[in-house]
């Protein structure tokens, strides 16, 4: 995908010192990683261990433990996605408004932690659905304030690395969680209550680490001294760069085939044995985990927009392999590696890019806007792809998605944000003086 | 707050939370051990020979024994006229099981390094393994055709972190005469309302076979609706017959199906009632069970079905007339997935 990346954008003023990898060697101010980023990464790691423990055993619990038929369950899922998007915008805005991202993130993490013991009490499908909805609310509420804390605590030119570290730690938690859950089930057959109790303890620990070790610094007041208004939050799209970033995230999101379909297509085109099917997401997660930090750093050096689009070219390459198919044994690995690289090059990198396009007092709202646009677009894409699969079959649907994705990437090359972190060359790219004293071109409405 | 104090708080919290977590695991594991102890008042069980041959030892029931003790989950047998009598346990464990015509299908859990995996094992009349097939997920239904030549099973697939809480089913068919294995019924052509139908959200489960060893009935779900389908193994087609019908089970004389149906107005976590469908007239009759049944029933003869409901030790079996009369009666305690032989 690195090859694809260099093809993706016309190389402007070239990266200086591409070999200067180690932080200490580089002249200028490449600071050590902010302790806040490590603390937030730890919180995410712990929380993901907790939540993925539950996710991993939930189907087993529903079918084997409660004797429920979980088929109708998927229907609720779409509903949650919509709710989660609204909650995310709310969390981002409230964090900005009161300048208290930590408190908002804490409430979000706390809500999700509370859901784990509640699972012990819920024995019917609607009750479990309600608990999971509450869990999603907590997740939606905390995401934007947490990302705002990360971008605010990292030096602008290091944001890619900061988000990379955070996403790697987050994914590590997601990889550890299921293992822990199944170890508990091994020790205690049908010990689902033990899994939920341990999960609750782990979640509580995550909240505690947040409370104790993430500094609750208030962001500086706005230029006028008034709190961030709802109108100002809505006015964020008046900023040219943020508008372009959101638009691109939306466009690319619309051309992204959702994970479940990718894994199904992978199984269709390579004939992977059924028993390995459940492990495919772990392959993607492992690649994401390994590549998040290196690609985040690469984004800081060669430009976040290029890495972001390069990630989509990696996805395009994965589509290509799926379309060509074949039974080479290396094929599934290649697809999962590219799929993980796609996440590593886009998830945190997009946040780092967006962070550079909004002033400090709007970090929460700005990041929430981009995330929400992307999430809704991906949801729509998933519905659309399902329909296309129905009408045309799997391979034609994927071919269409690939063509659309290629077109969207080409368009987004042209829509590249000008200033802010999206630029091509390194030092200028990150050096957006995002302090409140330097309001960016477009004053808040 | 000083760093020192914060670390002190963290360490004490870790100790406390670790203690709570460890206690929960220990309690759960001692509870699991308890299930290996024989429960007072439970049915007597001894290890012995269990066969699936139709003629052996009169009419019998072979089932998964759910009673606590060393033979929990093992295939066991009792005479059909003394269902609460002494049980004979084989050494074979199954989560789901069915048998007919001297063939058995046993869906098993295989202890893995971290996570269990599952497999479907075809058994001969002496419980010897004929073939074994890895499963993609958690077993839910298993059936053998009346003549013992065809087997089918259904598993739940999904529940991984990226696919969210979406589930799907996968139903496989195996023809023991030809060795032909259909990994997924979704590869069959679907005829719905006179047209060929395709949709990515198609799911099948709950196969039941006819005596011709070629025709089968099953559940098809798509677009939020379930359908009864009739399948043809040779033509590799399924045709929808009727809406809102799950887990059909064909009577021995092949004239009626008992199935579960989602009844509007019932609690969404227990929405099913049992009905019988006359295939000649397509008339439905409700059965006299008031509780929600999530099982594929088994016919004991042309007039009676047996099905499971949650019980003190996993599941109990109940019997019910199929003409809509009478009342459910407890048939066996601590048993699941029965098959009637002989």
PDB file of C-alpha atoms in Angstrom, chain A residues 38-207:
ATOM      1  CA  UNK A  38      -0.617   7.306  26.982  1.00  0.00           C
ATOM      2  CA  UNK A  39      -3.157   7.615  29.786  1.00  0.00           C
ATOM      3  CA  UNK A  40      -6.046   7.854  27.325  1.00  0.00           C
ATOM      4  CA  UNK A  41      -4.609   4.936  25.378  1.00  0.00           C
ATOM      5  CA  UNK A  42      -4.505   2.919  28.583  1.00  0.00           C
ATOM      6  CA  UNK A  43      -8.114   3.833  29.356  1.00  0.00           C
ATOM      7  CA  UNK A  44      -9.158   2.734  25.870  1.00  0.00           C
ATOM      8  CA  UNK A  45      -7.159  -0.459  26.102  1.00  0.00           C
ATOM      9  CA  UNK A  46      -8.728  -1.411  29.427  1.00  0.00           C
ATOM     10  CA  UNK A  47     -12.215  -0.426  28.289  1.00  0.00           C
ATOM     11  CA  UNK A  48     -11.889  -2.391  25.062  1.00  0.00           C
ATOM     12  CA  UNK A  49     -10.747  -5.475  26.962  1.00  0.00           C
ATOM     13  CA  UNK A  50     -13.934  -5.112  28.977  1.00  0.00           C
ATOM     14  CA  UNK A  51     -16.328  -4.509  26.104  1.00  0.00           C
ATOM     15  CA  UNK A  52     -14.856  -7.088  23.721  1.00  0.00           C
ATOM     16  CA  UNK A  53     -15.053  -9.708  26.480  1.00  0.00           C
ATOM     17  CA  UNK A  54     -18.801  -9.226  26.409  1.00  0.00           C
ATOM     18  CA  UNK A  55     -19.085  -8.990  22.627  1.00  0.00           C
ATOM     19  CA  UNK A  56     -17.163 -12.226  22.193  1.00  0.00           C
ATOM     20  CA  UNK A  57     -19.361 -14.337  24.460  1.00  0.00           C
ATOM     21  CA  UNK A  58     -22.708 -12.638  23.851  1.00  0.00           C
ATOM     22  CA  UNK A  59     -23.911 -14.958  21.055  1.00  0.00           C
ATOM     23  CA  UNK A  60     -22.832 -17.998  23.033  1.00  0.00           C
ATOM     24  CA  UNK A  61     -24.588 -16.600  26.103  1.00  0.00           C
ATOM     25  CA  UNK A  62     -27.803 -15.892  24.198  1.00  0.00           C
ATOM     26  CA  UNK A  63     -27.937 -19.270  22.491  1.00  0.00           C
ATOM     27  CA  UNK A  64     -26.358 -21.616  25.017  1.00  0.00           C
ATOM     28  CA  UNK A  65     -26.915 -19.723  28.253  1.00  0.00           C
ATOM     29  CA  UNK A  66     -30.356 -18.187  27.851  1.00  0.00           C
ATOM     30  CA  UNK A  67     -31.662 -20.433  25.094  1.00  0.00           C
ATOM     31  CA  UNK A  68     -32.726 -17.414  23.011  1.00  0.00           C
ATOM     32  CA  UNK A  69     -32.714 -17.285  19.252  1.00  0.00           C
ATOM     33  CA  UNK A  70     -30.626 -14.247  18.447  1.00  0.00           C
ATOM     34  CA  UNK A  71     -31.705 -13.763  14.839  1.00  0.00           C
ATOM     35  CA  UNK A  72     -33.971 -10.816  15.459  1.00  0.00           C
ATOM     36  CA  UNK A  73     -31.147  -9.128  17.261  1.00  0.00           C
ATOM     37  CA  UNK A  74     -29.524  -7.737  14.138  1.00  0.00           C
ATOM     38  CA  UNK A  75     -32.618  -5.696  13.439  1.00  0.00           C
ATOM     39  CA  UNK A  76     -31.977  -3.519  16.495  1.00  0.00           C
ATOM     40  CA  UNK A  77     -28.442  -2.909  15.359  1.00  0.00           C
ATOM     41  CA  UNK A  78     -29.274  -0.387  12.652  1.00  0.00           C
ATOM     42  CA  UNK A  79     -31.339   1.630  15.081  1.00  0.00           C
ATOM     43  CA  UNK A  80     -28.423   1.877  17.509  1.00  0.00           C
ATOM     44  CA  UNK A  81     -26.180   3.230  14.770  1.00  0.00           C
ATOM     45  CA  UNK A  82     -28.488   6.177  14.201  1.00  0.00           C
ATOM     46  CA  UNK A  83     -28.800   6.916  17.916  1.00  0.00           C
ATOM     47  CA  UNK A  84     -25.050   6.655  18.352  1.00  0.00           C
ATOM     48  CA  UNK A  85     -24.415   9.282  15.652  1.00  0.00           C
ATOM     49  CA  UNK A  86     -26.630  11.864  17.378  1.00  0.00           C
ATOM     50  CA  UNK A  87     -25.124  11.106  20.767  1.00  0.00           C
ATOM     51  CA  UNK A  88     -21.647  11.571  19.330  1.00  0.00           C
ATOM     52  CA  UNK A  89     -22.432  15.071  18.077  1.00  0.00           C
ATOM     53  CA  UNK A  90     -23.936  15.905  21.463  1.00  0.00           C
ATOM     54  CA  UNK A  91     -20.861  14.654  23.320  1.00  0.00           C
ATOM     55  CA  UNK A  92     -18.542  16.646  21.079  1.00  0.00           C
ATOM     56  CA  UNK A  93     -20.535  19.836  21.436  1.00  0.00           C
ATOM     57  CA  UNK A  94     -21.030  19.615  25.201  1.00  0.00           C
ATOM     58  CA  UNK A  95     -17.312  18.980  25.690  1.00  0.00           C
ATOM     59  CA  UNK A  96     -16.568  22.158  23.760  1.00  0.00           C
ATOM     60  CA  UNK A  97     -19.289  24.173  25.401  1.00  0.00           C
ATOM     61  CA  UNK A  98     -18.120  23.627  28.936  1.00  0.00           C
ATOM     62  CA  UNK A  99     -14.494  23.126  28.008  1.00  0.00           C
ATOM     63  CA  UNK A 100     -14.667  19.845  29.887  1.00  0.00           C
ATOM     64  CA  UNK A 101     -13.865  17.001  27.560  1.00  0.00           C
ATOM     65  CA  UNK A 102     -12.638  14.831  30.391  1.00  0.00           C
ATOM     66  CA  UNK A 103     -15.914  15.025  32.285  1.00  0.00           C
ATOM     67  CA  UNK A 104     -17.886  14.120  29.166  1.00  0.00           C
ATOM     68  CA  UNK A 105     -15.574  11.236  28.338  1.00  0.00           C
ATOM     69  CA  UNK A 106     -15.816  10.094  31.966  1.00  0.00           C
ATOM     70  CA  UNK A 107     -19.628  10.047  31.812  1.00  0.00           C
ATOM     71  CA  UNK A 108     -19.448   8.043  28.585  1.00  0.00           C
ATOM     72  CA  UNK A 109     -16.992   5.509  29.966  1.00  0.00           C
ATOM     73  CA  UNK A 110     -18.981   5.360  33.202  1.00  0.00           C
ATOM     74  CA  UNK A 111     -22.258   4.610  31.382  1.00  0.00           C
ATOM     75  CA  UNK A 112     -20.657   1.747  29.487  1.00  0.00           C
ATOM     76  CA  UNK A 113     -19.087   0.396  32.687  1.00  0.00           C
ATOM     77  CA  UNK A 114     -22.490   0.443  34.356  1.00  0.00           C
ATOM     78  CA  UNK A 115     -23.913  -1.721  31.567  1.00  0.00           C
ATOM     79  CA  UNK A 116     -21.746  -4.726  32.404  1.00  0.00           C
ATOM     80  CA  UNK A 117     -23.308  -5.516  35.797  1.00  0.00           C
ATOM     81  CA  UNK A 118     -26.711  -4.731  34.263  1.00  0.00           C
ATOM     82  CA  UNK A 119     -26.151  -7.612  31.833  1.00  0.00           C
ATOM     83  CA  UNK A 120     -26.248  -9.930  34.837  1.00  0.00           C
ATOM     84  CA  UNK A 121     -29.814  -8.812  35.502  1.00  0.00           C
ATOM     85  CA  UNK A 122     -31.122  -8.753  31.930  1.00  0.00           C
ATOM     86  CA  UNK A 123     -32.447 -12.130  30.865  1.00  0.00           C
ATOM     87  CA  UNK A 124     -34.750 -11.277  27.999  1.00  0.00           C
ATOM     88  CA  UNK A 125     -33.870 -10.093  24.532  1.00  0.00           C
ATOM     89  CA  UNK A 126     -35.521  -6.635  24.912  1.00  0.00           C
ATOM     90  CA  UNK A 127     -33.760  -6.064  28.237  1.00  0.00           C
ATOM     91  CA  UNK A 128     -30.401  -7.089  26.786  1.00  0.00           C
ATOM     92  CA  UNK A 129     -31.129  -4.863  23.800  1.00  0.00           C
ATOM     93  CA  UNK A 130     -31.779  -1.928  26.139  1.00  0.00           C
ATOM     94  CA  UNK A 131     -28.525  -2.523  28.038  1.00  0.00           C
ATOM     95  CA  UNK A 132     -26.574  -2.664  24.791  1.00  0.00           C
ATOM     96  CA  UNK A 133     -28.259   0.540  23.621  1.00  0.00           C
ATOM     97  CA  UNK A 134     -27.109   2.250  26.823  1.00  0.00           C
ATOM     98  CA  UNK A 135     -23.621   0.885  26.211  1.00  0.00           C
ATOM     99  CA  UNK A 136     -23.646   2.364  22.704  1.00  0.00           C
ATOM    100  CA  UNK A 137     -24.809   5.686  24.121  1.00  0.00           C
ATOM    101  CA  UNK A 138     -21.826   5.716  26.438  1.00  0.00           C
ATOM    102  CA  UNK A 139     -19.532   4.880  23.531  1.00  0.00           C
ATOM    103  CA  UNK A 140     -21.047   7.616  21.361  1.00  0.00           C
ATOM    104  CA  UNK A 141     -20.805  10.169  24.138  1.00  0.00           C
ATOM    105  CA  UNK A 142     -17.150   9.586  24.948  1.00  0.00           C
ATOM    106  CA  UNK A 143     -15.592   9.224  21.505  1.00  0.00           C
ATOM    107  CA  UNK A 144     -15.391  12.853  20.376  1.00  0.00           C
ATOM    108  CA  UNK A 145     -14.325  14.335  23.751  1.00  0.00           C
ATOM    109  CA  UNK A 146     -11.649  11.642  24.052  1.00  0.00           C
ATOM    110  CA  UNK A 147     -10.301  12.369  20.579  1.00  0.00           C
ATOM    111  CA  UNK A 148     -10.398  16.080  21.384  1.00  0.00           C
ATOM    112  CA  UNK A 149      -8.284  15.406  24.498  1.00  0.00           C
ATOM    113  CA  UNK A 150      -5.785  13.477  22.382  1.00  0.00           C
ATOM    114  CA  UNK A 151      -5.424  16.179  19.759  1.00  0.00           C
ATOM    115  CA  UNK A 152      -5.246  18.928  22.385  1.00  0.00           C
ATOM    116  CA  UNK A 153      -2.524  17.207  24.362  1.00  0.00           C
ATOM    117  CA  UNK A 154      -0.305  16.409  21.372  1.00  0.00           C
ATOM    118  CA  UNK A 155       1.837  18.924  19.545  1.00  0.00           C
ATOM    119  CA  UNK A 156       0.113  19.684  16.227  1.00  0.00           C
ATOM    120  CA  UNK A 157       2.911  18.112  14.186  1.00  0.00           C
ATOM    121  CA  UNK A 158       2.752  14.949  16.291  1.00  0.00           C
ATOM    122  CA  UNK A 159      -0.979  14.336  16.147  1.00  0.00           C
ATOM    123  CA  UNK A 160      -0.697  11.475  13.692  1.00  0.00           C
ATOM    124  CA  UNK A 161       1.628   9.662  16.044  1.00  0.00           C
ATOM    125  CA  UNK A 162      -0.558  10.440  19.074  1.00  0.00           C
ATOM    126  CA  UNK A 163      -3.660   9.035  17.393  1.00  0.00           C
ATOM    127  CA  UNK A 164      -1.621   6.097  16.112  1.00  0.00           C
ATOM    128  CA  UNK A 165      -0.494   5.190  19.623  1.00  0.00           C
ATOM    129  CA  UNK A 166      -4.029   5.562  20.899  1.00  0.00           C
ATOM    130  CA  UNK A 167      -5.588   3.414  18.173  1.00  0.00           C
ATOM    131  CA  UNK A 168      -2.920   0.730  18.576  1.00  0.00           C
ATOM    132  CA  UNK A 169      -3.575   0.523  22.316  1.00  0.00           C
ATOM    133  CA  UNK A 170      -7.323   0.515  21.709  1.00  0.00           C
ATOM    134  CA  UNK A 171      -7.005  -2.378  19.263  1.00  0.00           C
ATOM    135  CA  UNK A 172      -4.688  -4.265  21.609  1.00  0.00           C
ATOM    136  CA  UNK A 173      -7.530  -4.198  24.132  1.00  0.00           C
ATOM    137  CA  UNK A 174      -9.909  -5.534  21.511  1.00  0.00           C
ATOM    138  CA  UNK A 175      -7.526  -8.414  20.842  1.00  0.00           C
ATOM    139  CA  UNK A 176      -7.012  -9.258  24.530  1.00  0.00           C
ATOM    140  CA  UNK A 177     -10.691  -9.074  25.534  1.00  0.00           C
ATOM    141  CA  UNK A 178     -11.999 -12.203  23.765  1.00  0.00           C
ATOM    142  CA  UNK A 179      -9.002 -14.246  24.920  1.00  0.00           C
ATOM    143  CA  UNK A 180      -9.649 -13.281  28.542  1.00  0.00           C
ATOM    144  CA  UNK A 181     -13.343 -14.078  28.178  1.00  0.00           C
ATOM    145  CA  UNK A 182     -12.717 -17.525  26.727  1.00  0.00           C
ATOM    146  CA  UNK A 183     -10.088 -18.290  29.378  1.00  0.00           C
ATOM    147  CA  UNK A 184     -12.723 -17.564  32.026  1.00  0.00           C
ATOM    148  CA  UNK A 185     -15.253 -19.780  30.241  1.00  0.00           C
ATOM    149  CA  UNK A 186     -12.636 -22.510  30.122  1.00  0.00           C
ATOM    150  CA  UNK A 187     -12.104 -22.300  33.861  1.00  0.00           C
ATOM    151  CA  UNK A 188     -15.827 -22.159  34.557  1.00  0.00           C
ATOM    152  CA  UNK A 189     -18.079 -23.800  32.006  1.00  0.00           C
ATOM    153  CA  UNK A 190     -21.140 -21.619  31.384  1.00  0.00           C
ATOM    154  CA  UNK A 191     -19.655 -18.989  33.686  1.00  0.00           C
ATOM    155  CA  UNK A 192     -21.162 -16.103  31.738  1.00  0.00           C
ATOM    156  CA  UNK A 193     -21.930 -14.238  34.954  1.00  0.00           C
ATOM    157  CA  UNK A 194     -18.227 -14.464  35.831  1.00  0.00           C
ATOM    158  CA  UNK A 195     -17.329 -13.031  32.419  1.00  0.00           C
ATOM    159  CA  UNK A 196     -19.743 -10.122  32.948  1.00  0.00           C
ATOM    160  CA  UNK A 197     -18.501  -9.512  36.506  1.00  0.00           C
ATOM    161  CA  UNK A 198     -14.842  -9.482  35.448  1.00  0.00           C
ATOM    162  CA  UNK A 199     -15.788  -7.258  32.512  1.00  0.00           C
ATOM    163  CA  UNK A 200     -17.488  -4.841  34.917  1.00  0.00           C
ATOM    164  CA  UNK A 201     -14.393  -4.779  37.161  1.00  0.00           C
ATOM    165  CA  UNK A 202     -12.139  -4.110  34.175  1.00  0.00           C
ATOM    166  CA  UNK A 203     -14.438  -1.319  32.972  1.00  0.00           C
ATOM    167  CA  UNK A 204     -14.441   0.265  36.426  1.00  0.00           C
ATOM    168  CA  UNK A 205     -10.654   0.186  36.385  1.00  0.00           C
ATOM    169  CA  UNK A 206     -10.708   1.993  33.026  1.00  0.00           C
ATOM    170  CA  UNK A 207     -12.896   4.771  34.440  1.00  0.00           C
TER     171      UNK A 207
END
